[in-house]
Coordinates of C-alpha atoms and ligand atoms in Angstrom, one line a residue:
M16 CA 117.6 81.0 90.6
I17 CA 115.3 84.0 90.0
P18 CA 117.5 87.1 90.6
L19 CA 116.3 90.4 92.0
L20 CA 117.2 91.9 88.5
D21 CA 118.6 90.0 85.5
L22 CA 120.8 92.6 83.6
R23 CA 122.0 90.0 81.1
R24 CA 118.5 89.5 79.9
L25 CA 117.7 93.2 80.0
H26 CA 120.7 94.1 77.7
A27 CA 120.5 91.1 75.4
P28 CA 118.2 92.7 72.8
L29 CA 120.6 95.9 73.0
R30 CA 123.8 94.0 72.5
Q31 CA 124.6 94.9 68.8
E32 CA 123.6 98.5 69.4
L33 CA 126.0 98.6 72.6
E34 CA 128.9 97.1 70.8
A35 CA 128.5 99.5 67.8
V36 CA 128.6 102.4 70.2
F37 CA 131.5 101.1 72.4
S38 CA 133.6 100.7 69.0
R39 CA 132.8 104.4 68.2
V40 CA 134.1 105.3 71.7
I41 CA 137.3 103.3 71.1
D42 CA 137.7 104.9 67.7
S43 CA 137.1 108.6 69.1
G44 CA 140.2 108.2 71.5
Q45 CA 138.6 110.4 74.0
F46 CA 137.5 108.3 77.0
I47 CA 136.8 111.0 79.8
I48 CA 134.1 113.7 79.4
G49 CA 134.0 114.9 75.8
A50 CA 131.3 114.5 73.0
F51 CA 129.6 111.3 74.1
V52 CA 129.2 112.8 77.6
E53 CA 127.9 116.0 76.3
R54 CA 125.4 114.2 74.2
F55 CA 124.0 112.1 77.1
E56 CA 123.8 115.2 79.3
A57 CA 121.7 116.8 76.7
E58 CA 119.4 113.9 76.2
L59 CA 119.0 113.4 80.0
A60 CA 118.2 117.3 80.4
A61 CA 115.5 116.7 77.7
H62 CA 114.1 113.7 79.4
L63 CA 113.8 115.3 82.7
G64 CA 113.0 118.8 81.5
T65 CA 115.7 120.6 83.2
A66 CA 118.2 123.2 82.2
H67 CA 121.7 121.7 83.1
V68 CA 123.0 118.1 83.6
I69 CA 126.5 117.5 84.6
G70 CA 127.5 113.8 84.2
V71 CA 129.6 112.5 87.1
S72 CA 131.4 109.3 88.1
S73 CA 128.8 108.1 90.6
G74 CA 125.7 108.9 92.5
T75 CA 128.0 109.3 95.7
D76 CA 130.0 111.8 93.8
A77 CA 126.9 113.4 92.5
L78 CA 125.9 114.1 96.2
L79 CA 129.5 115.2 97.2
A80 CA 129.6 117.6 94.3
A81 CA 126.1 119.0 95.0
L82 CA 127.0 119.6 98.8
M83 CA 130.3 121.3 97.8
A84 CA 128.5 123.5 95.2
L85 CA 126.2 124.6 97.8
D86 CA 129.3 125.5 100.2
V87 CA 128.5 123.0 102.9
S88 CA 131.0 123.4 105.7
P89 CA 132.1 121.9 109.0
G90 CA 129.4 122.4 111.6
D91 CA 126.5 122.8 109.2
E92 CA 123.5 120.7 109.9
I93 CA 121.6 119.0 107.1
I94 CA 118.3 117.3 107.6
T95 CA 117.9 113.9 105.9
T96 CA 116.5 110.4 106.4
P97 CA 118.1 107.5 108.4
Y98 CA 116.5 105.0 106.1
T99 CA 118.6 105.2 102.9
F100 CA 121.6 103.9 101.1
F101 CA 124.9 105.0 103.2
A102 CA 126.0 107.5 100.6
T103 CA 123.2 110.1 101.4
A104 CA 124.7 110.8 104.8
G105 CA 128.3 109.7 104.2
S106 CA 128.8 112.5 101.8
I107 CA 127.4 115.0 104.4
V108 CA 129.9 113.7 107.0
R109 CA 132.8 113.6 104.5
L110 CA 132.5 117.4 104.4
G111 CA 132.4 117.8 108.1
A112 CA 128.8 118.6 108.4
R113 CA 126.3 116.9 110.5
P114 CA 123.3 114.8 109.2
V115 CA 120.2 115.4 111.3
F116 CA 118.1 112.3 110.8
V117 CA 114.3 112.7 110.8
D118 CA 112.2 109.8 111.1
I119 CA 110.5 108.3 108.2
C120 CA 106.7 107.6 107.4
E121 CA 105.6 103.9 107.3
V122 CA 103.5 104.2 104.3
D123 CA 106.2 105.2 101.8
F124 CA 109.4 104.8 103.9
N125 CA 110.3 108.4 103.0
I126 CA 111.2 111.3 105.4
D127 CA 108.2 112.2 107.5
V128 CA 107.5 115.8 106.6
S129 CA 105.5 116.5 109.8
R130 CA 108.7 116.1 111.7
I131 CA 111.1 118.3 109.7
D132 CA 110.1 121.6 111.2
A133 CA 111.2 120.5 114.8
A134 CA 114.6 119.4 113.4
V135 CA 115.6 122.8 112.2
T136 CA 118.1 124.8 114.3
S137 CA 120.2 127.8 113.6
K138 CA 122.9 125.8 112.1
T139 CA 120.5 124.1 109.5
V140 CA 121.5 124.9 106.0
G141 CA 119.6 122.4 103.8
I142 CA 117.4 119.3 103.4
V143 CA 118.4 116.1 101.4
P144 CA 115.2 114.2 100.8
V145 CA 115.7 110.7 99.3
H146 CA 113.0 109.3 96.9
L147 CA 113.2 105.7 98.2
F148 CA 112.8 102.7 96.2
G149 CA 111.4 104.7 93.1
Q150 CA 108.7 106.9 95.0
C151 CA 109.2 110.6 95.6
A152 CA 109.1 112.0 99.0
N153 CA 106.5 114.7 99.7
M154 CA 108.3 117.6 97.8
S155 CA 105.3 120.0 98.0
A156 CA 105.6 120.0 101.9
I157 CA 109.4 119.9 101.6
R158 CA 109.7 122.9 99.3
E159 CA 107.3 124.9 101.5
I160 CA 109.3 124.2 104.7
A161 CA 112.5 125.2 102.8
A162 CA 111.2 128.4 101.5
E163 CA 109.9 129.4 104.9
R164 CA 113.2 128.4 106.7
K165 CA 115.6 129.6 103.8
L166 CA 117.1 126.2 103.3
W167 CA 118.3 124.6 100.1
I168 CA 117.1 121.2 98.8
I169 CA 119.1 118.5 97.3
E170 CA 117.0 115.7 96.0
D171 CA 118.7 112.3 96.2
A172 CA 116.9 110.7 93.2
A173 CA 119.5 107.9 92.8
Q174 CA 116.5 105.3 92.9
A175 CA 114.0 107.4 91.2
I176 CA 114.8 108.5 87.7
G177 CA 111.5 109.0 86.0
A178 CA 109.4 109.1 89.1
Q179 CA 107.2 112.1 89.5
H180 CA 105.3 114.2 92.4
C181 CA 102.5 116.4 91.1
R182 CA 103.7 115.7 87.7
H183 CA 107.2 117.1 88.4
M184 CA 110.2 114.8 87.6
A185 CA 112.2 113.6 90.6
G186 CA 115.3 115.5 90.9
T187 CA 113.9 118.7 89.4
M188 CA 112.0 119.9 92.4
G189 CA 114.9 121.2 94.4
D190 CA 117.9 123.3 94.0
I191 CA 119.9 120.4 92.9
G192 CA 119.1 116.9 92.0
T193 CA 121.5 113.9 92.1
F194 CA 121.2 110.7 90.2
S195 CA 123.2 107.3 90.1
F196 CA 123.5 105.0 87.1
F197 CA 124.9 102.2 89.3
P198 CA 124.0 99.0 87.2
A199 CA 120.9 98.0 89.3
K200 CA 119.4 101.4 89.2
N201 CA 116.4 101.9 86.8
L202 CA 118.8 103.3 84.4
G203 CA 122.1 101.6 84.8
A204 CA 125.6 101.9 83.3
L205 CA 128.4 99.3 82.7
G206 CA 130.0 100.4 86.0
D207 CA 129.8 103.4 88.2
A208 CA 128.3 106.6 86.8
G209 CA 126.0 109.5 88.0
A210 CA 124.6 112.9 87.2
V211 CA 123.7 116.3 88.9
V212 CA 121.0 118.4 87.7
T213 CA 120.0 122.0 88.3
D214 CA 118.1 124.7 86.6
D215 CA 120.4 127.2 88.2
E216 CA 123.0 128.5 85.9
R217 CA 125.4 129.6 88.5
L218 CA 125.2 126.3 90.4
S219 CA 125.7 124.4 87.1
E220 CA 128.9 126.5 86.3
R221 CA 130.2 125.5 89.9
L222 CA 129.4 121.8 89.5
Q223 CA 131.3 121.8 86.2
V224 CA 134.4 123.3 87.8
L225 CA 134.1 121.0 90.9
R226 CA 133.9 118.0 88.7
S227 CA 137.5 118.6 87.5
H228 CA 139.3 119.5 90.6
G229 CA 137.9 123.0 90.8
A230 CA 139.9 124.1 87.8
T231 CA 138.5 127.1 85.9
H232 CA 141.4 126.9 83.5
K233 CA 143.8 124.1 83.0
Y234 CA 146.1 123.9 86.0
I235 CA 144.4 127.0 87.7
H236 CA 142.3 125.9 90.6
D237 CA 139.9 128.4 92.1
R238 CA 138.7 126.0 94.6
I239 CA 139.2 122.5 95.7
G240 CA 136.9 120.0 93.7
G241 CA 137.5 116.3 92.9
N242 CA 137.8 114.0 90.1
F243 CA 134.1 113.5 89.5
R244 CA 134.1 113.1 85.8
L245 CA 132.0 110.7 83.7
D246 CA 133.4 108.3 81.4
A247 CA 132.6 108.3 77.5
L248 CA 131.9 104.6 77.6
Q249 CA 129.3 104.9 80.4
A250 CA 127.8 108.0 78.7
A251 CA 127.5 106.1 75.4
M252 CA 125.9 103.1 77.1
L253 CA 123.4 105.4 78.9
S254 CA 122.5 107.1 75.7
V255 CA 121.6 103.7 74.3
K256 CA 119.5 102.8 77.2
L257 CA 117.7 106.0 77.9
P258 CA 115.1 105.7 75.2
H259 CA 114.0 102.4 76.7
L260 CA 113.6 103.7 80.2
K261 CA 109.9 104.6 79.9
K262 CA 109.0 101.1 78.7
W263 CA 111.0 99.4 81.3
E264 CA 109.4 101.7 84.0
T265 CA 105.9 100.6 82.7
K266 CA 107.0 96.9 82.9
R267 CA 108.1 97.4 86.5
R268 CA 104.9 99.0 87.3
T269 CA 103.0 96.1 85.8
V270 CA 105.1 93.6 87.9
A271 CA 104.3 95.6 91.0
S272 CA 100.6 95.7 90.3
N273 CA 100.6 91.9 89.7
Y274 CA 102.2 91.4 93.1
R275 CA 99.7 93.7 94.6
A276 CA 96.7 91.9 93.1
A277 CA 98.1 88.5 94.0
L278 CA 99.2 89.3 97.6
A279 CA 96.5 91.8 98.7
D280 CA 94.7 89.2 100.9
V281 CA 97.8 87.7 102.5
P282 CA 97.6 88.3 106.2
G283 CA 100.6 89.7 107.9
L284 CA 102.1 91.5 104.8
V285 CA 101.8 95.2 104.1
L286 CA 102.3 95.9 100.3
P287 CA 104.0 99.1 99.1
K288 CA 101.7 101.9 98.2
Q289 CA 101.8 104.6 95.6
R290 CA 100.7 107.9 97.2
R291 CA 98.2 110.1 95.6
D292 CA 100.1 112.7 93.3
N293 CA 103.0 110.3 92.9
Y294 CA 104.1 108.2 90.0
H295 CA 106.2 105.3 91.4
V296 CA 108.9 103.7 89.3
Y297 CA 109.6 100.7 91.6
N298 CA 113.3 100.7 91.7
Q299 CA 112.6 98.1 94.4
F300 CA 109.3 96.4 95.3
V301 CA 109.5 96.5 99.2
L302 CA 106.8 94.9 101.3
R303 CA 106.6 94.8 105.0
V304 CA 106.3 91.4 106.9
I305 CA 104.5 92.5 110.1
T306 CA 104.3 88.9 111.8
G307 CA 107.9 89.0 113.0
R308 CA 108.7 86.3 110.4
R309 CA 110.5 88.2 107.8
D310 CA 113.7 86.2 108.0
Q311 CA 111.8 83.0 107.8
L312 CA 110.1 84.2 104.6
K313 CA 113.4 85.3 103.2
R314 CA 114.8 81.9 104.0
K315 CA 111.9 79.9 102.4
L316 CA 112.2 82.2 99.3
A317 CA 115.9 81.5 99.0
E318 CA 115.4 77.7 99.4
A319 CA 112.9 77.8 96.5
G320 CA 115.4 79.8 94.4
V321 CA 114.1 83.3 94.8
A322 CA 116.5 86.0 95.5
T323 CA 115.4 88.8 97.9
A324 CA 117.1 91.5 99.6
I325 CA 116.7 93.7 102.8
Y326 CA 116.8 97.4 102.3
Y327 CA 118.1 98.3 104.8
P328 CA 119.0 96.2 107.7
L329 CA 120.7 98.9 109.9
P330 CA 119.4 102.4 109.7
L331 CA 122.0 105.0 109.2
H332 CA 121.7 106.4 112.7
R333 CA 122.8 102.9 114.0
Q334 CA 125.9 102.7 111.9
P335 CA 129.2 102.2 113.7
C336 CA 130.8 105.1 112.0
F337 CA 128.0 107.4 113.0
K338 CA 128.2 106.6 116.5
A339 CA 129.7 110.0 117.4
L340 CA 126.7 111.8 116.1
G341 CA 124.9 110.6 119.2
C342 CA 121.5 110.2 117.5
A343 CA 118.5 109.7 119.7
E344 CA 117.1 106.3 118.7
E345 CA 113.8 106.9 120.3
D346 CA 113.1 109.4 117.8
L347 CA 113.6 107.2 114.9
L348 CA 111.3 104.4 115.9
V349 CA 109.6 104.0 112.5
A350 CA 112.9 103.5 110.8
E351 CA 113.9 101.0 113.3
K352 CA 110.7 99.0 112.8
I353 CA 110.9 99.1 109.1
A354 CA 114.4 97.8 109.0
E355 CA 113.1 94.7 110.7
Q356 CA 110.1 94.2 108.4
S357 CA 111.2 95.1 105.0
L358 CA 111.8 92.7 102.3
A359 CA 112.6 93.4 98.6
L360 CA 111.2 91.0 96.0
P361 CA 112.5 90.6 92.4
I362 CA 111.3 93.6 90.3
D363 CA 112.8 92.8 87.0
P364 CA 111.1 94.6 84.1
E365 CA 111.3 91.2 82.1
L366 CA 110.2 89.0 85.0
T367 CA 108.1 86.2 83.5
S368 CA 104.7 85.4 84.6
D369 CA 106.0 81.7 85.5
D370 CA 108.5 83.3 87.9
L371 CA 106.0 85.7 89.2
G372 CA 103.6 82.8 89.9
K373 CA 106.3 80.9 91.7
I374 CA 107.4 83.6 93.9
I375 CA 103.7 84.3 94.9
D376 CA 103.2 80.6 95.6
V377 CA 106.1 80.5 97.9
I378 CA 104.9 83.5 99.8
R379 CA 101.3 82.1 100.2
D380 CA 102.6 78.7 101.4
E381 CA 105.0 80.1 104.0
V382 CA 102.3 82.4 105.4
E383 CA 99.5 79.6 105.4
Q384 CA 102.0 77.2 107.2
S385 CA 102.8 79.8 109.9
N386 CA 99.1 80.5 110.7
Ligands
PLP951 C1 122.7 104.1 94.8 C2 122.4 105.2 95.6 C3 123.3 106.2 96.0 C4 124.9 106.2 95.4 O1 125.0 105.9 94.2 P1 126.3 105.3 93.6 O2 126.3 105.4 92.2 O3 126.3 103.8 94.0 O4 127.5 106.0 94.2 C5 123.1 107.3 96.7 N1 122.0 107.3 97.2 C6 120.9 106.4 97.1 C7 119.6 106.7 97.8 C8 121.2 105.3 96.3 O5 120.3 104.4 96.2

C-alpha cells in the first residue's frame, strides 16, 4: 500500500535523536510547558521571523485561544471559508459567534477575496482566512480589506507552515497566526500540538494567560481561558524536527512538480497551481477530476494499493451542526463543485520514484479507459 504520508519512514532517520530527547524530558520531571516548550517557541519564532510564539495543545485550541484573545463574543460575525477543516468554523461557533462563509476561488481553493467586501456587515469583527493545502490565501487583498473595514485577521496556517505570500511567512501577515502540529501536518508532533503567533505584545500576553485558564497569578483568574498548554514531550519532538522542515518542503515541492509534469496532458484533470507571489508547501497535492468520475478514479487507485483522500467531501455550510446558521447554498457554488471534484494524492517527502510511477500509471490507465 502506498500511504498518503509515511510517518514511520520520515521518522526512521531521526529515531536515535528523538529517543535521546525523550529521555531528557523524562529526566527533567517537567512535562507541561517549561524549558522544552520555551526552547521550541523561540526556535519557531526565529524560523517564522515573528516576535511571539505561544505553544498550545492543538491547532483547534490555537484558533480558540486566538479568537478569545480578540474578545470574540456572541453575535459577532466572522468571515471565513466553507472549504476547510471543521475546526476553523467550529471554534467560532463555540464562542457564540457566527461564521459568515464566503465562497472560494477554484484556482487555489482559498477564500475568494473579490467576495469578502459584500459579506461585511455592522456585526463583522474579523476575517479568518485559511491557507489551504499549503498555499497562502491572497493576504495582500485581505489585509487591504481588513484595514479599510477595521477588522482583525487570524490566519489559520495549520496546513501552511513555511508557505509564503509576497515573501511573508504564512501566519505572520495578520494580527494572529495559528498552527497545528497534528502528525500529518508538514511539521507534525507525536500527538496533538499547536501554536499561536503574533507580533503584538499585548495579544501575546493575553494568549499566555488564556493558555492557563486565564490565570495571571496562580489561582487568580482575571478572565476565563482554557487548558491550552503544550506538552514538553511534543515540544522536544518538534525541536528535533524543525531543522528538517525546509528540506521536507523542498521534497514535497519536487513530488508536486513531478506529478504536474507527468499528468499535465491528461484530459479531465485540473492540477493544483501555485499562484504568482506564493510559495506553496504542498501539505496536500489536491487535483480536480472534472469528468464526474472522481470516485471511480479513487476506487481504481485504492484497488491498485494507492491511498487517496477527499478534502473535503462536505463543505462546512452543509454540516448538520451548522444547519441553524441558514447559509445560502447558492452563494457557495464553487465550494460545492470542488467538494465533488477534489482528490488528494500521496504527497510524502520520501515518496519513491517507483511509487510515483505507479500512481501516474494507474491514473493514466483509468482516464484512457473512460474515454
Ligand atoms: C488541522 C487543522 C486544524 C486543527 O488542528 P488540530 O491540531 O487538528 O486541532 C485547523 N484548521 C485547519 C485548516 C487544519 O487543517
